Amino acid sequence: MDGHWDGYDSIGGSVPLDLVNTVSWRRDPARREDRLSTPERLSEWVVLVGAGTERLEISEAVLETVKAFRETLYGVLASDPPDVAALRKPLIEAYRHASLPPSLPLRWEVPLENGDALPHFLALEAEELLRFGNLERIRECEGPGCGWVFTDHTRNRSRRWCSSSDCGNRARAKRHYDKTRG
């Protein structure tokens, strides 16, 4: 991989949150960067976040489907109340392609054997997060313009930034600057 993924960290705490975070500076249109710019970038991301062990052959159509799902998922996470109806179509389609292994607990699966399965895999991963995840711990970074989401695993639920060394450092530097400038 080249430097395209420099500055991207898998900080979300789950594959669906890391998918949302493939847009850097989501809330700052002047700086916004979509890291899923090509099918190859999406294939690299699958390996980067551990969703698959090898790069997949991904079509432009699959790339656009994944990007649309990413925005739908962000909309669900960022809205209050969440617009869960937007997940209906991707989930129904995912279940059409899923299998149910003969074991308990029941868990629908979409193996990542090819790129066409990726949108269905991601939809089921998102459903699992939204059904069984610790939703009250999912936060959006407070950094101006950031928009990354993460699961706050701190004991007192005090995490505010996607990364203490990135947005957190900017906030501390700004606070220090404001304090010294009076």
mmCIF file of C-alpha atoms in Angstrom:
data_model
loop_
_atom_site.group_PDB
_atom_site.id
_atom_site.type_symbol
_atom_site.label_atom_id
_atom_site.label_comp_id
_atom_site.label_asym_id
_atom_site.label_seq_id
_atom_site.Cartn_x
_atom_site.Cartn_y
_atom_site.Cartn_z
ATOM 1 C CA MET A 1 0.000 0.000 0.000
ATOM 2 C CA ASP A 2 1.177 3.485 -0.729
ATOM 3 C CA GLY A 3 0.744 6.491 1.558
ATOM 4 C CA HIS A 4 -2.991 6.826 0.797
ATOM 5 C CA TRP A 5 -3.869 5.369 4.191
ATOM 6 C CA ASP A 6 -1.380 7.564 6.108
ATOM 7 C CA GLY A 7 -3.287 9.359 8.849
ATOM 8 C CA TYR A 8 -6.050 6.756 8.865
ATOM 9 C CA ASP A 9 -6.321 4.666 11.995
ATOM 10 C CA SER A 10 -8.747 1.886 12.663
ATOM 11 C CA ILE A 11 -10.074 3.630 15.790
ATOM 12 C CA GLY A 12 -13.793 2.930 15.504
ATOM 13 C CA GLY A 13 -13.786 -0.252 17.535
ATOM 14 C CA SER A 14 -15.699 -2.194 14.860
ATOM 15 C CA VAL A 15 -15.679 -2.679 11.101
ATOM 16 C CA PRO A 16 -18.881 -0.629 10.548
ATOM 17 C CA LEU A 17 -17.533 2.352 12.502
ATOM 18 C CA ASP A 18 -14.214 2.082 10.680
ATOM 19 C CA LEU A 19 -16.172 2.128 7.411
ATOM 20 C CA VAL A 20 -17.814 5.419 8.419
ATOM 21 C CA ASN A 21 -14.340 6.748 9.229
ATOM 22 C CA THR A 22 -13.111 6.281 5.659
ATOM 23 C CA VAL A 23 -14.258 9.878 5.185
ATOM 24 C CA SER A 24 -11.759 12.214 6.812
ATOM 25 C CA TRP A 25 -12.900 15.688 7.886
ATOM 26 C CA ARG A 26 -16.509 14.748 7.186
ATOM 27 C CA ARG A 27 -17.855 17.981 8.725
ATOM 28 C CA ASP A 28 -15.354 20.307 7.017
ATOM 29 C CA PRO A 29 -16.157 20.520 3.284
ATOM 30 C CA ALA A 30 -12.880 22.301 2.478
ATOM 31 C CA ARG A 31 -10.791 19.449 3.930
ATOM 32 C CA ARG A 32 -13.103 16.471 3.329
ATOM 33 C CA GLU A 33 -11.334 13.409 1.900
ATOM 34 C CA ASP A 34 -12.987 10.189 0.812
ATOM 35 C CA ARG A 35 -10.375 7.461 1.206
ATOM 36 C CA LEU A 36 -12.522 4.999 -0.750
ATOM 37 C CA SER A 37 -11.744 6.759 -4.014
ATOM 38 C CA THR A 38 -11.244 3.613 -6.115
ATOM 39 C CA PRO A 39 -12.159 -0.079 -5.960
ATOM 40 C CA GLU A 40 -8.505 -0.819 -5.155
ATOM 41 C CA ARG A 41 -8.634 1.480 -2.120
ATOM 42 C CA LEU A 42 -11.722 -0.338 -0.852
ATOM 43 C CA SER A 43 -9.935 -3.662 -1.314
ATOM 44 C CA GLU A 44 -6.955 -2.337 0.677
ATOM 45 C CA TRP A 45 -9.296 -1.136 3.432
ATOM 46 C CA VAL A 46 -10.887 -4.590 3.792
ATOM 47 C CA VAL A 47 -7.466 -6.033 4.635
ATOM 48 C CA LEU A 48 -6.407 -2.994 6.696
ATOM 49 C CA VAL A 49 -9.318 -3.349 9.146
ATOM 50 C CA GLY A 50 -9.128 -7.134 9.274
ATOM 51 C CA ALA A 51 -12.468 -7.795 7.550
ATOM 52 C CA GLY A 52 -10.660 -10.061 5.104
ATOM 53 C CA THR A 53 -7.247 -11.621 4.795
ATOM 54 C CA GLU A 54 -6.649 -10.919 1.132
ATOM 55 C CA ARG A 55 -7.484 -8.218 -1.330
ATOM 56 C CA LEU A 56 -10.728 -8.657 -3.228
ATOM 57 C CA GLU A 57 -11.552 -7.875 -6.825
ATOM 58 C CA ILE A 58 -14.073 -5.058 -6.437
ATOM 59 C CA SER A 59 -16.142 -3.447 -9.168
ATOM 60 C CA GLU A 60 -17.119 0.217 -9.450
ATOM 61 C CA ALA A 61 -20.733 -0.792 -8.756
ATOM 62 C CA VAL A 62 -19.748 -2.479 -5.480
ATOM 63 C CA LEU A 63 -17.635 0.546 -4.520
ATOM 64 C CA GLU A 64 -20.610 2.868 -5.054
ATOM 65 C CA THR A 65 -22.915 0.523 -3.105
ATOM 66 C CA VAL A 66 -20.481 0.420 -0.167
ATOM 67 C CA LYS A 67 -20.068 4.202 -0.196
ATOM 68 C CA ALA A 68 -23.854 4.695 -0.230
ATOM 69 C CA PHE A 69 -24.200 2.253 2.673
ATOM 70 C CA ARG A 70 -21.441 4.090 4.556
ATOM 71 C CA GLU A 71 -23.378 7.352 4.284
ATOM 72 C CA THR A 72 -26.618 5.622 5.302
ATOM 73 C CA LEU A 73 -24.906 4.161 8.354
ATOM 74 C CA TYR A 74 -23.409 7.521 9.296
ATOM 75 C CA GLY A 75 -26.876 9.064 8.975
ATOM 76 C CA VAL A 76 -28.289 6.451 11.342
ATOM 77 C CA LEU A 77 -25.518 7.034 13.870
ATOM 78 C CA ALA A 78 -25.572 10.838 13.666
ATOM 79 C CA SER A 79 -29.325 11.454 13.708
ATOM 80 C CA ASP A 80 -31.545 11.712 16.742
ATOM 81 C CA PRO A 81 -33.795 9.818 16.587
ATOM 82 C CA PRO A 82 -31.924 7.423 14.294
ATOM 83 C CA ASP A 83 -33.434 6.798 10.869
ATOM 84 C CA VAL A 84 -33.207 3.010 11.058
ATOM 85 C CA ALA A 85 -35.686 2.590 8.185
ATOM 86 C CA ALA A 86 -32.830 3.554 5.857
ATOM 87 C CA LEU A 87 -31.141 0.230 6.745
ATOM 88 C CA ARG A 88 -34.113 -1.870 5.635
ATOM 89 C CA LYS A 89 -33.153 -2.331 1.974
ATOM 90 C CA PRO A 90 -29.431 -3.128 2.556
ATOM 91 C CA LEU A 91 -30.341 -5.608 5.308
ATOM 92 C CA ILE A 92 -33.006 -7.406 3.282
ATOM 93 C CA GLU A 93 -30.530 -7.720 0.423
ATOM 94 C CA ALA A 94 -27.837 -8.994 2.803
ATOM 95 C CA TYR A 95 -30.112 -11.695 4.192
ATOM 96 C CA ARG A 96 -30.838 -12.862 0.634
ATOM 97 C CA HIS A 97 -27.124 -13.579 0.230
ATOM 98 C CA ALA A 98 -26.428 -14.849 3.745
ATOM 99 C CA SER A 99 -26.183 -18.379 5.025
ATOM 100 C CA LEU A 100 -27.006 -19.716 8.457
ATOM 101 C CA PRO A 101 -24.279 -22.065 9.744
ATOM 102 C CA PRO A 102 -25.571 -25.141 11.610
ATOM 103 C CA SER A 103 -24.463 -23.990 15.041
ATOM 104 C CA LEU A 104 -25.614 -21.947 17.988
ATOM 105 C CA PRO A 105 -25.866 -19.099 18.661
ATOM 106 C CA LEU A 106 -27.623 -18.259 15.406
ATOM 107 C CA ARG A 107 -25.578 -15.875 13.327
ATOM 108 C CA TRP A 108 -26.164 -15.093 9.678
ATOM 109 C CA GLU A 109 -22.938 -14.962 7.657
ATOM 110 C CA VAL A 110 -21.806 -13.669 4.297
ATOM 111 C CA PRO A 111 -18.340 -15.058 3.547
ATOM 112 C CA LEU A 112 -16.045 -12.615 1.783
ATOM 113 C CA GLU A 113 -15.205 -14.935 -1.092
ATOM 114 C CA ASN A 114 -15.451 -12.152 -3.663
ATOM 115 C CA GLY A 115 -16.007 -8.417 -3.868
ATOM 116 C CA ASP A 116 -19.703 -8.759 -4.687
ATOM 117 C CA ALA A 117 -20.330 -10.082 -1.161
ATOM 118 C CA LEU A 118 -18.792 -7.043 0.551
ATOM 119 C CA PRO A 119 -21.915 -4.823 0.788
ATOM 120 C CA HIS A 120 -23.872 -7.728 2.310
ATOM 121 C CA PHE A 121 -21.073 -8.547 4.740
ATOM 122 C CA LEU A 122 -20.911 -4.908 5.862
ATOM 123 C CA ALA A 123 -24.696 -4.647 6.283
ATOM 124 C CA LEU A 124 -24.755 -7.694 8.582
ATOM 125 C CA GLU A 125 -21.777 -6.375 10.564
ATOM 126 C CA ALA A 126 -23.592 -3.066 11.014
ATOM 127 C CA GLU A 127 -26.763 -4.827 12.096
ATOM 128 C CA GLU A 128 -24.829 -6.805 14.696
ATOM 129 C CA LEU A 129 -23.273 -3.614 16.046
ATOM 130 C CA LEU A 130 -26.627 -1.847 16.198
ATOM 131 C CA ARG A 131 -28.389 -4.832 17.796
ATOM 132 C CA PHE A 132 -25.822 -6.054 20.280
ATOM 133 C CA GLY A 133 -23.264 -3.275 20.542
ATOM 134 C CA ASN A 134 -22.943 -0.929 23.455
ATOM 135 C CA LEU A 135 -24.735 1.882 21.613
ATOM 136 C CA GLU A 136 -24.573 4.397 24.447
ATOM 137 C CA ARG A 137 -20.789 4.266 24.108
ATOM 138 C CA ILE A 138 -20.717 5.166 20.412
ATOM 139 C CA ARG A 139 -19.594 8.763 20.054
ATOM 140 C CA GLU A 140 -18.662 11.251 17.380
ATOM 141 C CA CYS A 141 -15.363 13.089 17.731
ATOM 142 C CA GLU A 142 -15.713 16.588 19.184
ATOM 143 C CA GLY A 143 -12.883 17.883 17.005
ATOM 144 C CA PRO A 144 -14.123 20.712 14.760
ATOM 145 C CA GLY A 145 -14.836 19.276 11.331
ATOM 146 C CA CYS A 146 -13.703 15.735 12.170
ATOM 147 C CA GLY A 147 -16.842 13.597 12.158
ATOM 148 C CA TRP A 148 -15.139 10.288 12.961
ATOM 149 C CA VAL A 149 -17.061 7.889 15.190
ATOM 150 C CA PHE A 150 -15.755 5.491 17.804
ATOM 151 C CA THR A 151 -16.728 3.297 20.708
ATOM 152 C CA ASP A 152 -15.765 4.896 24.018
ATOM 153 C CA HIS A 153 -14.177 2.141 26.091
ATOM 154 C CA THR A 154 -13.078 4.417 28.937
ATOM 155 C CA ARG A 155 -14.342 3.500 32.372
ATOM 156 C CA ASN A 156 -16.020 6.861 33.004
ATOM 157 C CA ARG A 157 -17.193 7.360 29.379
ATOM 158 C CA SER A 158 -15.125 10.505 29.009
ATOM 159 C CA ARG A 159 -13.478 10.005 25.611
ATOM 160 C CA ARG A 160 -14.078 13.073 23.464
ATOM 161 C CA TRP A 161 -11.824 12.724 20.440
ATOM 162 C CA CYS A 162 -11.144 10.180 17.746
ATOM 163 C CA SER A 163 -7.517 10.276 18.805
ATOM 164 C CA SER A 164 -5.834 11.998 21.696
ATOM 165 C CA SER A 165 -2.793 12.588 19.514
ATOM 166 C CA ASP A 166 -4.786 14.092 16.633
ATOM 167 C CA CYS A 167 -8.005 15.993 17.414
ATOM 168 C CA GLY A 168 -7.279 15.884 21.145
ATOM 169 C CA ASN A 169 -3.885 17.473 20.606
ATOM 170 C CA ARG A 170 -5.401 20.179 18.400
ATOM 171 C CA ALA A 171 -7.958 20.981 21.120
ATOM 172 C CA ARG A 172 -5.264 21.175 23.809
ATOM 173 C CA ALA A 173 -3.069 23.363 21.607
ATOM 174 C CA LYS A 174 -5.987 25.690 20.832
ATOM 175 C CA ARG A 175 -6.913 25.898 24.524
ATOM 176 C CA HIS A 176 -3.287 26.758 25.385
ATOM 177 C CA TYR A 177 -3.099 29.330 22.592
ATOM 178 C CA ASP A 178 -6.366 30.964 23.702
ATOM 179 C CA LYS A 179 -5.188 31.010 27.311
ATOM 180 C CA THR A 180 -1.798 32.598 26.527
ATOM 181 C CA ARG A 181 -3.277 35.144 24.089
ATOM 182 C CA GLY A 182 -5.702 36.323 26.744
#
